[in-house]
Amino acid sequence: MSDREIAADPFAKIWKFFASVRLTIVLFLTLAATSIIGTLIPQNESPEAYFRAFGPFLYRLFDVLGLFDMYHSWWFQSLMLLLAANVLICSIERLSSTWRIIFVRNPSFNLERFRRLKPKKEFGDNRNAGALKESYSAVIARSFRYWRVAETDNNGFAIYGEKGRWTRLGVYIVHLSVILMLVGGVIGSIFGFEGFVNIAEGDSAQQIRIRNSGEIRKLDFAIRCDDFDVSFYTTGAPKEFRSRLTILEQGKPVLSKDIIVNDPLHYKGISIFQSSYGQLAPQDQGLTPPGEVTLSFTSKATGMIYEKKAAIGRQIDIPENLGKFVITEFNNNYNFRGKDLGGAFVGILYQTDGAQIEVVLPIRFPSFDRMGPMFNKNRKDDVFISVSDVDVKQEPAIARYFTGLQVTRDPGVWIVYAGFILMIIGCYITFFMSHQQICVEVIDKGKKSRIMVAGTSNKNKLANARKISKMAHTLANLEQRA
Amino acid sequence: MSSSTILSIVTFIYGLAGFLYIFAWVFKKESAGRLATWIAILGFAGNTVGIVMRWIESYQLGIGHAPLSNLYESLIFFAWAIAFIYLFVERRYESQIIGAFSMPLAFLAMAYASLSPNISDRIQPLIPALKSNWLIAHVMTCFIGYAAFGIAFGTSWMYLFRQRDTGDKSPLFDRFPGIDALDELTHQLVKFGFLFLTIGIITGAVWANSAWGRYWGWDPKETWSLITWLIYAAMLHVRYFVGWKGWQSMPGKLLGAFIVVLIIGVVFVFFKKLFILPFYFLLLVSLIKIFGAEQRKLFAYLSILGFAAVLFTYFGVNLLPGLHSYQSMGQ
Ligand code: HEM
């Protein structure tokens, strides 16, 4: 298409815009410049922290611009999308002409063109052209994959050599690899997740928390931490974190593995990584389930407080005929809406209306049950229960650890890895291999001959000039030996 | 003799080599140049021995690992790679003046490692996150790339000095290789560096994926290595941008204006510390100059900007809020 036709056709205009190297450079440098922002503002912190750091005006401005998660903001992603479109269209645009250069059946050589080339060496020889043909051809055949001899006027001849046509594809491999990486990244972010979970030794978990969004996600299987160990060097630096994990399907163990940093567990497309660890807070550490506990019952109607001794599994009657209560279990670290309340009794309240209500009695929060009716609308508010005395013993001996696991799924990772490999291979080909052509013309001057060596390369002109001189040197030295 | 002692001596050998290269260039003394080459080779040999001994010593301490695990060790390897690539370039291109712009870099890297009070030369055991063969591949390839970029940084300055020098006004720059050779050499070095930086970023990503389950997390160190990579990628494409005319072209203006606004914004919003202002002013002026330049000069400027980004990725990122897991993991 001529320039005028392009100007008239809006589609061609857009196409040309997307095929331009100018856009590429602008995009590269814009991506580089804007990426700096996200390294100056720590990303994905809590809104309060940002509000405190920047004040109301800047907070609102930055929030609108998406600067608190800028690498996932619409404008940054659009820049990457533009780059993808740019590299795709640019490659399509150029591929057909490259293809035509690469896949010709009989490469044609234009002697005039070689004669006009800059990197050119000439020398003379004391024999006639015919005497040189064989030995020269052998030299060219040794370093060029394709070669042929053509007769020229007056008994002269020209040898053409060529190699590395296919290396012109290298840059397409690089550009394709960029697309693969972006596609793999998109697949990963749509169909994958990145979460974490802390599991105390001996416990198991089936729910993980998604990083950044904080949303809870339930896995098809449970992860049990059988054991966690951390070892230290004599310097005090950590040497190894090791978790023994078991995967449970419907409560049945199906797979066990020790994981350490750099050696994760893979199961059903989900990978589980050792990422951190911690010691349970003292109040969460093994409390021995107490033998006896004193509960107090507060009647709303009379305001009276009754104390009664209780034990796990022993049903007691609540005074004033307010129902019955039984403690069913003791939980070392009761988790209430993501908050660890520490040691708590869990029991069942048999109300006078016949309803059975689960009641939680955290030791450290005696008025917790006052909120009971708020959480369960079947709970009558005629009595509140709390723990007034309990003799729990701290298990002193062993510190209990929890292991911090990163749980991820990324179905796009293999596409990204394919991109990685292609990018390395493609860069090597484009950078260090080239399409080279050479022409050795021998002009017969009766008893003597005159020789010209010329050649081109699509890359690295100086290296090409050096190669031509070297070839001329080799050919000239053949004469000396003969 | 311990490896640290040898490496301290190597620092001075590199310093001497750098001095001799500069001396040979300024006073046009070929004998000094020949001597410089031999001293540089000696320094390189000492550097190699130092690295190998350090490796052996770590095994004697019972915490054996390749000496590529902390800032000290990476700087030593950086100097080694600079010396290696430079000596190769000197043989190939038969110019010793490049040595005046390369060996001082190797010296500075070694001197910073040996003399800075903040950098410990103790052999430390590996923390769990660093126990990975990917890490060795990652550090080696990154620093080979950085070293090539470092030398390209030198040849880019040489190009800029040389191309100003029309006529025989300055005998100093006149002794440089021709501008075409310098341009080509810079290109070769940047291609070499780009390949290694690419492999370095990729092996780093694979390592991160095996340690944390994500190959890319946009943490500041990763992001800065990407910024570096983008600058060099832009540089490689500038060669194919026929018709670049500096500021006259619209996108150039837009981009320039955008960068100016961005930088002014950054300065006023984040850096209430005023001492940074002059640096930013300098950066601003140089960016305006960079994007006003014609194609081949732009190429050289981008190589200089790229190396500045390398240095920031290497040293500056720790000053930013938030830490790369390399330092913080497991502590
Ligand atoms: C992240 C994206 C990209 C990467 C990593 C990349 C990489 C490369 C590399 C390594 C080269 C070889 C340079 C040399 O030999 O010095 C190259 C060449 C080239 N690239 Fe890209 N590129 C990207 C995007 C683009 C885009 C969007 C375009 C669109 C115009 C483009 C157009 C070109 C052209 C025209 C060449 C020259 C090809 C030739 O040798 O004939 N590149 N690219």
Coordinates of C-alpha atoms in Angstrom, one line a residue, chain B residues 15-258:
Chain B
G15 CA 43.5 0.0 40.9
L16 CA 47.0 -0.1 39.5
A17 CA 45.8 -1.6 36.2
G18 CA 43.2 1.1 35.8
F19 CA 45.7 3.8 36.6
L20 CA 48.2 2.4 34.0
Y21 CA 45.4 2.2 31.4
I22 CA 44.6 5.8 32.0
F23 CA 48.2 6.8 32.0
A24 CA 48.9 5.0 28.8
W25 CA 45.9 6.7 27.1
V26 CA 46.6 10.2 28.4
F27 CA 50.4 10.2 27.8
K28 CA 50.3 7.9 24.8
K29 CA 52.8 5.4 26.4
E30 CA 52.5 2.1 24.7
S31 CA 54.8 0.4 27.2
A32 CA 52.5 1.4 30.1
G33 CA 49.6 0.0 28.1
R34 CA 51.3 -3.4 27.7
L35 CA 52.2 -3.4 31.4
A36 CA 48.6 -2.5 32.2
T37 CA 47.3 -5.6 30.3
W38 CA 49.6 -7.9 32.2
I39 CA 48.7 -6.3 35.6
A40 CA 45.0 -6.7 34.7
I41 CA 45.6 -10.3 33.8
L42 CA 47.4 -10.8 37.1
G43 CA 44.5 -9.1 39.0
F44 CA 42.0 -11.4 37.1
A45 CA 44.0 -14.5 38.1
G46 CA 44.1 -13.3 41.7
N47 CA 40.4 -12.6 41.7
T48 CA 39.7 -16.1 40.3
V49 CA 41.9 -17.7 43.0
G50 CA 40.2 -15.6 45.7
I51 CA 36.8 -16.8 44.6
V52 CA 37.8 -20.4 44.5
M53 CA 39.5 -20.2 47.9
R54 CA 36.5 -18.6 49.4
W55 CA 34.4 -21.5 48.1
I56 CA 36.8 -24.0 49.6
E57 CA 36.9 -22.1 52.9
S58 CA 33.1 -22.2 53.2
Y59 CA 33.3 -26.0 53.0
Q60 CA 36.0 -26.1 55.6
L61 CA 33.7 -24.1 57.9
G62 CA 31.0 -26.8 57.3
I63 CA 28.6 -24.4 55.6
G64 CA 29.8 -25.0 52.0
H65 CA 28.1 -23.0 49.3
A66 CA 29.1 -21.2 46.1
P67 CA 30.5 -17.7 47.0
L68 CA 27.5 -15.8 45.5
S69 CA 25.3 -15.4 48.4
N70 CA 25.7 -11.8 49.7
L71 CA 26.6 -8.3 48.7
Y72 CA 30.4 -8.8 49.3
E73 CA 30.5 -12.0 47.2
S74 CA 28.4 -10.6 44.4
L75 CA 30.6 -7.5 44.2
I76 CA 33.7 -9.7 44.0
F77 CA 32.0 -11.7 41.2
F78 CA 31.0 -8.5 39.5
A79 CA 34.6 -7.3 39.4
W80 CA 35.7 -10.7 38.1
A81 CA 33.1 -10.5 35.3
I82 CA 34.1 -7.0 34.3
A83 CA 37.8 -8.0 34.2
F84 CA 37.0 -11.1 32.1
I85 CA 34.8 -9.4 29.6
Y86 CA 37.1 -6.4 29.3
L87 CA 40.2 -8.6 28.7
F88 CA 38.2 -10.4 26.0
V89 CA 37.2 -7.1 24.4
E90 CA 40.8 -5.9 24.5
R91 CA 42.0 -9.0 22.6
R92 CA 39.2 -8.8 20.1
Y93 CA 39.2 -5.1 19.4
E94 CA 42.8 -4.4 20.0
S95 CA 42.2 -1.2 21.8
Q96 CA 43.6 -0.5 25.3
I97 CA 41.9 2.8 25.8
I98 CA 38.6 1.0 26.7
G99 CA 40.6 -0.3 29.7
A100 CA 40.8 3.2 31.0
F101 CA 37.0 3.2 31.2
S102 CA 36.6 -0.4 32.4
M103 CA 39.2 -1.4 34.9
P104 CA 38.4 1.5 37.2
L105 CA 34.9 0.0 37.5
A106 CA 36.4 -3.4 38.5
F107 CA 38.5 -1.5 41.0
L108 CA 35.6 0.4 42.4
A109 CA 33.5 -2.7 42.8
M110 CA 36.4 -4.4 44.7
A111 CA 37.2 -1.4 46.8
Y112 CA 33.5 -1.0 47.8
A113 CA 33.4 -4.6 48.8
S114 CA 36.7 -4.6 50.7
L115 CA 36.6 -1.2 52.3
S116 CA 33.0 -0.3 53.0
P117 CA 32.3 -0.7 56.7
N118 CA 28.7 -1.8 55.9
I119 CA 29.8 -4.9 54.0
S120 CA 31.0 -7.9 55.9
D121 CA 33.5 -10.2 54.3
R122 CA 32.6 -13.0 56.7
I123 CA 31.5 -16.2 55.1
Q124 CA 27.9 -16.6 56.3
P125 CA 25.8 -19.7 56.2
L126 CA 22.9 -19.8 53.8
I127 CA 19.4 -18.9 55.0
P128 CA 16.8 -21.3 53.8
A129 CA 15.5 -19.2 50.9
L130 CA 18.9 -19.0 49.3
K131 CA 19.5 -22.7 49.2
S132 CA 18.7 -23.2 45.6
N133 CA 20.8 -23.9 42.5
W134 CA 18.5 -21.4 40.7
L135 CA 20.0 -18.7 42.9
I136 CA 23.5 -19.5 41.8
A137 CA 22.4 -19.4 38.1
H138 CA 20.5 -16.2 38.9
V139 CA 23.3 -14.3 40.5
M140 CA 25.9 -15.4 38.0
T141 CA 23.9 -14.5 34.9
C142 CA 22.7 -11.2 36.4
F143 CA 26.2 -10.1 37.2
I144 CA 27.7 -11.1 33.9
G145 CA 25.0 -9.0 32.3
Y146 CA 25.7 -6.1 34.7
A147 CA 29.4 -6.3 33.9
A148 CA 28.8 -6.2 30.1
F149 CA 26.5 -3.2 30.7
G150 CA 29.2 -1.6 32.8
I151 CA 31.7 -1.8 30.0
A152 CA 29.1 -0.6 27.5
F153 CA 28.6 2.3 29.9
G154 CA 32.3 3.2 29.4
T155 CA 32.2 2.7 25.6
S156 CA 29.0 4.9 25.4
W157 CA 30.8 7.8 27.1
M158 CA 33.7 7.2 24.7
Y159 CA 31.3 7.4 21.8
L160 CA 29.8 10.6 23.1
F161 CA 33.2 12.2 23.6
R162 CA 34.5 10.9 20.3
Q163 CA 31.6 12.1 18.1
R164 CA 31.9 15.6 19.5
D165 CA 35.5 15.7 18.5
T166 CA 35.2 16.8 14.9
G167 CA 38.5 17.9 13.6
D168 CA 41.8 17.4 15.4
K169 CA 41.0 19.5 18.4
S170 CA 41.3 17.1 21.1
P171 CA 44.2 14.6 20.8
L172 CA 42.9 12.7 23.8
F173 CA 39.6 11.6 22.2
D174 CA 41.3 11.3 18.9
R175 CA 43.0 8.2 20.2
F176 CA 39.7 6.5 20.8
P177 CA 38.6 3.9 18.3
G178 CA 36.4 5.4 15.5
I179 CA 32.7 6.2 16.3
D180 CA 31.4 3.4 14.2
A181 CA 33.6 0.9 16.0
L182 CA 32.5 2.3 19.4
D183 CA 28.9 2.3 18.4
E184 CA 29.1 -1.3 17.2
L185 CA 31.1 -2.4 20.3
T186 CA 28.4 -0.8 22.6
H187 CA 25.8 -2.6 20.6
Q188 CA 27.6 -6.0 20.9
L189 CA 28.1 -5.5 24.7
V190 CA 24.5 -4.5 25.3
K191 CA 23.2 -7.5 23.3
F192 CA 25.5 -9.8 25.3
G193 CA 24.4 -8.1 28.6
F194 CA 20.7 -8.2 27.6
L195 CA 20.9 -11.9 26.9
F196 CA 22.4 -12.5 30.3
L197 CA 20.1 -10.1 32.1
T198 CA 17.2 -11.8 30.5
I199 CA 18.5 -15.2 31.7
G200 CA 19.1 -13.6 35.1
I201 CA 15.6 -12.3 35.4
I202 CA 14.2 -15.6 34.2
T203 CA 16.2 -17.8 36.6
G204 CA 15.2 -15.4 39.4
A205 CA 11.6 -15.9 38.4
V206 CA 11.9 -19.6 38.4
W207 CA 13.7 -19.5 41.8
A208 CA 10.9 -17.3 43.2
N209 CA 8.4 -19.7 41.9
S210 CA 10.1 -22.7 43.6
A211 CA 10.5 -20.8 46.9
W212 CA 7.3 -18.9 47.1
G213 CA 4.9 -20.1 44.5
R214 CA 5.0 -17.0 42.3
Y215 CA 7.3 -16.2 39.5
W216 CA 6.6 -12.5 39.6
G217 CA 5.5 -10.4 42.5
W218 CA 6.3 -6.8 41.6
D219 CA 8.5 -6.3 44.6
P220 CA 10.8 -3.3 44.3
K221 CA 13.9 -5.4 43.3
E222 CA 12.0 -7.3 40.7
T223 CA 10.4 -4.2 39.4
W224 CA 13.7 -2.3 39.1
S225 CA 15.3 -5.2 37.2
L226 CA 12.3 -5.0 34.8
I227 CA 12.9 -1.3 34.5
T228 CA 16.5 -1.9 33.6
W229 CA 15.5 -4.5 31.1
L230 CA 12.9 -2.2 29.5
I231 CA 15.5 0.6 29.1
Y232 CA 17.8 -1.8 27.3
A233 CA 15.0 -3.2 25.3
A234 CA 14.1 0.3 24.2
M235 CA 17.8 0.8 23.3
L236 CA 17.9 -2.2 21.1
H237 CA 14.8 -1.1 19.3
V238 CA 16.1 2.5 18.8
R239 CA 18.4 1.0 16.2
Y240 CA 15.4 0.0 14.1
F241 CA 13.6 3.3 14.6
V242 CA 14.5 4.9 11.3
G243 CA 13.5 8.5 11.2
W244 CA 13.9 9.3 14.9
K245 CA 14.6 13.0 15.1
G246 CA 14.6 13.8 18.8
W247 CA 12.2 16.3 20.2
Q248 CA 10.7 17.2 16.8
S249 CA 8.8 14.0 16.8
M250 CA 5.5 14.1 18.6
P251 CA 5.8 11.0 20.8
G252 CA 9.2 12.2 21.9
K253 CA 7.6 15.4 23.1
L254 CA 4.8 13.7 24.8
L255 CA 7.0 11.2 26.4
G256 CA 9.4 13.9 27.5
A257 CA 6.6 16.0 29.0
F258 CA 5.2 13.0 30.7

